Amino acid sequence: MTTTNELNTEDRARIKGIICDILEIEPDEMTDTSRFKEDHEADSMGAIEILSQLERAFGTDIDQAELSRMVNLDGVVTVVGEAVAAKLARAN
């Protein structure tokens, strides 16, 4: 088992799919660093919905304060990876 907070390719694709569904964009429109608000016209309600869907999908809690880091796909993957790692650490 890895000790990093990195998620695998399948998890990253799952996260991207969730975000694209909520923002109503095609996956090829989103890059790892395209910004949700500036590049994809996301609003604060969209951000909350993304957070909620990710919590359900990964069975973890993510503090709303993390939204400030969740501005693009890379940021979201990092935050989710940290949340999953913290959940696993609590379980051990």
Coordinates of N, CA, C and O in Angstrom, one line a residue:
M1 N 0.8 -1.2 0.0 CA 0.0 0.0 0.0 C 0.9 1.2 0.0 O 1.9 1.3 0.7
T2 N 0.5 2.2 -0.8 CA 1.3 3.4 -0.9 C 1.0 4.4 0.3 O -0.1 4.4 0.9
T3 N 2.0 5.2 0.7 CA 1.8 6.1 1.8 C 1.6 7.5 1.3 O 1.4 8.4 2.1
T4 N 1.5 7.7 0.0 CA 1.2 9.0 -0.6 C -0.3 9.3 -0.6 O -1.1 8.4 -0.4
N5 N -0.6 10.5 -0.9 CA -2.1 10.9 -1.0 C -2.5 10.8 -2.4 O -3.6 11.3 -2.7
E6 N -1.7 10.3 -3.3 CA -2.1 10.2 -4.7 C -3.2 9.2 -5.0 O -3.1 8.1 -4.5
L7 N -4.1 9.5 -5.8 CA -5.1 8.6 -6.2 C -4.7 7.9 -7.5 O -3.9 8.5 -8.3
N8 N -5.3 6.8 -7.8 CA -4.9 6.1 -9.1 C -5.7 6.7 -10.3 O -6.5 7.6 -10.1
T9 N -5.3 6.3 -11.4 CA -5.9 6.8 -12.7 C -7.4 6.7 -12.7 O -8.1 7.6 -13.2
E10 N -7.9 5.5 -12.3 CA -9.3 5.3 -12.3 C -10.1 6.3 -11.4 O -11.1 6.8 -11.7
D11 N -9.5 6.5 -10.2 CA -10.1 7.5 -9.3 C -10.1 8.9 -9.8 O -11.0 9.7 -9.7
R12 N -9.0 9.3 -10.5 CA -8.8 10.6 -11.1 C -9.9 10.7 -12.2 O -10.5 11.8 -12.3
A13 N -10.1 9.7 -13.0 CA -11.1 9.8 -14.1 C -12.5 9.9 -13.5 O -13.4 10.6 -14.0
R14 N -12.7 9.2 -12.4 CA -14.0 9.2 -11.7 C -14.3 10.6 -11.2 O -15.4 11.2 -11.3
I15 N -13.3 11.3 -10.6 CA -13.4 12.7 -10.1 C -13.7 13.6 -11.3 O -14.6 14.4 -11.2
K16 N -13.0 13.4 -12.4 CA -13.2 14.3 -13.5 C -14.6 14.1 -14.1 O -15.3 15.1 -14.4
G17 N -15.1 12.9 -14.1 CA -16.5 12.6 -14.6 C -17.5 13.3 -13.7 O -18.5 13.9 -14.3
I18 N -17.3 13.2 -12.4 CA -18.3 13.9 -11.5 C -18.3 15.4 -11.8 O -19.4 16.0 -11.9
I19 N -17.1 16.0 -11.9 CA -17.0 17.4 -12.1 C -17.6 17.8 -13.4 O -18.4 18.8 -13.5
C20 N -17.3 17.1 -14.5 CA -17.9 17.4 -15.8 C -19.4 17.3 -15.8 O -20.1 18.1 -16.4
D21 N -19.9 16.3 -15.1 CA -21.4 16.2 -15.0 C -22.0 17.4 -14.4 O -23.0 17.9 -14.9
I22 N -21.4 17.8 -13.3 CA -22.0 18.9 -12.5 C -21.9 20.2 -13.3 O -22.8 21.0 -13.3
L23 N -20.7 20.4 -13.9 CA -20.5 21.7 -14.7 C -21.1 21.6 -16.1 O -21.0 22.6 -16.8
E24 N -21.6 20.5 -16.4 CA -22.2 20.3 -17.8 C -21.3 20.6 -18.9 O -21.6 21.4 -19.8
I25 N -20.1 20.0 -18.8 CA -19.1 20.2 -19.8 C -18.6 18.8 -20.3 O -18.7 17.8 -19.6
E26 N -18.0 18.8 -21.5 CA -17.4 17.5 -22.0 C -16.0 17.3 -21.3 O -15.3 18.3 -21.1
P27 N -15.6 16.1 -21.0 CA -14.3 15.8 -20.4 C -13.2 16.4 -21.2 O -12.2 16.9 -20.6
D28 N -13.3 16.5 -22.5 CA -12.1 17.0 -23.3 C -12.0 18.5 -23.2 O -11.1 19.1 -23.6
E29 N -13.1 19.2 -22.6 CA -13.0 20.6 -22.4 C -12.2 21.0 -21.1 O -11.9 22.1 -20.9
M30 N -12.0 20.0 -20.3 CA -11.3 20.2 -19.0 C -9.9 19.7 -19.0 O -9.7 18.6 -19.4
T31 N -9.0 20.5 -18.6 CA -7.6 20.1 -18.5 C -7.3 19.9 -17.0 O -8.2 20.3 -16.2
D32 N -6.1 19.5 -16.6 CA -5.8 19.3 -15.2 C -5.7 20.6 -14.5 O -6.0 20.7 -13.3
T33 N -5.5 21.7 -15.2 CA -5.3 23.0 -14.6 C -6.3 24.1 -15.0 O -6.2 25.2 -14.5
S34 N -7.2 23.7 -15.9 CA -8.3 24.7 -16.2 C -9.1 25.0 -15.0 O -9.4 24.1 -14.2
R35 N -9.3 26.3 -14.8 CA -10.0 26.7 -13.5 C -11.5 26.7 -13.7 O -12.1 27.2 -14.7
F36 N -12.2 26.1 -12.7 CA -13.6 25.9 -12.8 C -14.4 27.2 -13.0 O -15.2 27.3 -13.9
K37 N -14.1 28.1 -12.2 CA -14.8 29.4 -12.2 C -14.5 30.2 -13.5 O -15.4 30.6 -14.2
E38 N -13.2 30.4 -13.7 CA -12.8 31.3 -14.8 C -13.0 30.7 -16.2 O -13.4 31.3 -17.1
D39 N -12.7 29.4 -16.3 CA -12.7 28.7 -17.6 C -14.0 27.9 -17.9 O -14.3 27.7 -19.1
H40 N -14.7 27.6 -16.8 CA -15.9 26.7 -17.1 C -17.2 27.3 -16.4 O -18.2 26.7 -16.3
E41 N -17.1 28.6 -16.0 CA -18.2 29.3 -15.5 C -18.9 28.7 -14.3 O -20.2 28.7 -14.2
A42 N -18.2 28.0 -13.5 CA -18.8 27.4 -12.3 C -19.1 28.5 -11.3 O -18.5 29.5 -11.2
D43 N -20.2 28.2 -10.5 CA -20.5 29.1 -9.4 C -20.4 28.4 -8.1 O -20.0 27.3 -8.0
S44 N -20.6 29.1 -7.0 CA -20.4 28.6 -5.7 C -21.3 27.4 -5.4 O -20.9 26.4 -4.7
M45 N -22.5 27.4 -6.0 CA -23.4 26.2 -5.8 C -22.8 25.0 -6.5 O -23.0 23.9 -6.0
G46 N -22.2 25.2 -7.6 CA -21.6 24.1 -8.3 C -20.5 23.5 -7.5 O -20.3 22.3 -7.4
A47 N -19.7 24.4 -6.9 CA -18.6 24.0 -6.0 C -19.1 23.1 -4.9 O -18.5 22.1 -4.5
I48 N -20.2 23.5 -4.2 CA -20.7 22.8 -3.1 C -21.2 21.4 -3.6 O -21.1 20.4 -2.9
E49 N -21.9 21.4 -4.8 CA -22.4 20.2 -5.3 C -21.2 19.2 -5.6 O -21.3 18.0 -5.4
I50 N -20.1 19.7 -6.2 CA -18.9 18.9 -6.5 C -18.4 18.3 -5.1 O -18.2 17.1 -5.1
L51 N -18.3 19.1 -4.1 CA -17.8 18.6 -2.8 C -18.7 17.5 -2.3 O -18.3 16.5 -1.9
S52 N -20.0 17.7 -2.3 CA -21.0 16.8 -1.8 C -20.9 15.5 -2.6 O -20.9 14.4 -2.0
Q53 N -20.9 15.5 -3.9 CA -20.8 14.3 -4.8 C -19.5 13.5 -4.5 O -19.5 12.3 -4.5
L54 N -18.4 14.3 -4.3 CA -17.1 13.6 -4.1 C -17.1 12.9 -2.7 O -16.6 11.8 -2.6
E55 N -17.8 13.6 -1.7 CA -17.9 12.9 -0.4 C -18.6 11.6 -0.5 O -18.2 10.6 0.1
R56 N -19.7 11.6 -1.2 CA -20.5 10.4 -1.4 C -19.7 9.3 -2.2 O -19.7 8.2 -1.8
A57 N -19.1 9.8 -3.2 CA -18.4 8.8 -4.1 C -17.2 8.1 -3.4 O -17.0 7.0 -3.7
F58 N -16.6 8.9 -2.6 CA -15.4 8.3 -1.9 C -15.6 8.0 -0.4 O -14.6 7.6 0.2
G59 N -16.8 8.2 0.1 CA -17.1 7.8 1.4 C -16.3 8.5 2.5 O -15.9 7.9 3.4
T60 N -16.1 9.8 2.3 CA -15.3 10.5 3.2 C -15.9 11.9 3.4 O -16.8 12.3 2.7
D61 N -15.4 12.6 4.4 CA -15.8 14.0 4.7 C -14.7 15.0 4.2 O -13.5 14.7 4.4
I62 N -15.1 16.0 3.6 CA -14.2 17.1 3.1 C -14.7 18.4 3.7 O -15.8 18.8 3.4
D63 N -13.8 19.1 4.4 CA -14.2 20.3 5.0 C -14.4 21.4 3.9 O -13.7 21.5 3.0
Q64 N -15.5 22.2 4.1 CA -15.8 23.2 3.1 C -14.7 24.2 2.9 O -14.6 24.9 1.9
A65 N -13.8 24.3 3.9 CA -12.7 25.2 3.8 C -11.7 24.8 2.7 O -11.0 25.6 2.2
E66 N -11.8 23.5 2.3 CA -11.0 23.0 1.2 C -11.4 23.5 -0.1 O -10.7 23.4 -1.1
L67 N -12.6 24.1 -0.2 CA -13.1 24.6 -1.5 C -12.1 25.6 -2.1 O -12.0 25.7 -3.3
S68 N -11.4 26.4 -1.3 CA -10.4 27.3 -1.8 C -9.3 26.7 -2.5 O -8.6 27.3 -3.4
R69 N -9.0 25.4 -2.3 CA -8.0 24.7 -3.0 C -8.5 23.9 -4.2 O -7.8 23.4 -5.0
M70 N -9.8 23.8 -4.2 CA -10.5 22.9 -5.3 C -10.9 23.8 -6.5 O -12.0 23.8 -6.8
V71 N -9.9 24.4 -7.1 CA -10.2 25.4 -8.2 C -10.0 24.7 -9.6 O -10.4 25.3 -10.6
N72 N -9.3 23.6 -9.6 CA -9.1 22.9 -10.9 C -9.0 21.4 -10.6 O -9.0 21.0 -9.4
L73 N -8.9 20.6 -11.6 CA -8.9 19.1 -11.4 C -7.7 18.7 -10.5 O -7.9 17.9 -9.6
D74 N -6.5 19.2 -10.7 CA -5.4 18.9 -9.9 C -5.7 19.2 -8.4 O -5.3 18.3 -7.6
G75 N -6.2 20.3 -8.1 CA -6.5 20.7 -6.8 C -7.5 19.7 -6.1 O -7.4 19.3 -5.0
V76 N -8.6 19.4 -6.9 CA -9.6 18.5 -6.4 C -9.0 17.1 -6.1 O -9.3 16.5 -5.0
V77 N -8.2 16.6 -7.0 CA -7.6 15.3 -6.8 C -6.7 15.3 -5.5 O -6.7 14.4 -4.8
T78 N -6.0 16.4 -5.3 CA -5.1 16.5 -4.1 C -6.0 16.5 -2.9 O -5.7 15.7 -1.9
V79 N -7.0 17.3 -2.8 CA -7.9 17.3 -1.6 C -8.6 16.0 -1.4 O -8.6 15.5 -0.2
V80 N -9.1 15.4 -2.4 CA -9.8 14.1 -2.2 C -8.7 13.0 -1.8 O -9.0 12.2 -0.9
G81 N -7.6 13.1 -2.4 CA -6.5 12.1 -1.9 C -6.2 12.3 -0.5 O -6.0 11.3 0.3
E82 N -6.0 13.5 0.0 CA -5.8 13.8 1.4 C -6.9 13.3 2.3 O -6.7 12.7 3.4
A83 N -8.1 13.5 1.9 CA -9.3 13.1 2.7 C -9.4 11.6 2.8 O -9.6 11.0 3.8
V84 N -9.1 10.9 1.6 CA -9.1 9.4 1.7 C -8.0 8.9 2.5 O -8.2 8.0 3.3
A85 N -6.8 9.5 2.4 CA -5.7 9.1 3.3 C -6.0 9.3 4.7 O -5.6 8.4 5.6
A86 N -6.6 10.4 5.1 CA -6.9 10.7 6.5 C -8.0 9.7 7.0 O -7.9 9.2 8.1
K87 N -8.9 9.3 6.1 CA -9.9 8.3 6.5 C -9.2 7.0 6.8 O -9.6 6.3 7.8
L88 N -8.3 6.6 5.9 CA -7.6 5.3 6.1 C -6.8 5.3 7.4 O -6.7 4.3 8.1
A89 N -6.1 6.5 7.6 CA -5.3 6.6 8.8 C -6.1 6.5 10.1 O -5.7 5.8 11.1
R90 N -7.3 7.0 10.1 CA -8.2 6.9 11.2 C -8.7 5.5 11.4 O -9.0 5.1 12.6
A91 N -8.8 4.8 10.3 CA -9.3 3.4 10.4 C -8.3 2.4 11.0 O -8.6 1.3 11.5
N92 N -7.0 2.8 10.9 CA -5.9 1.9 11.3 C -5.5 2.1 12.7 O -5.7 2.9 13.5

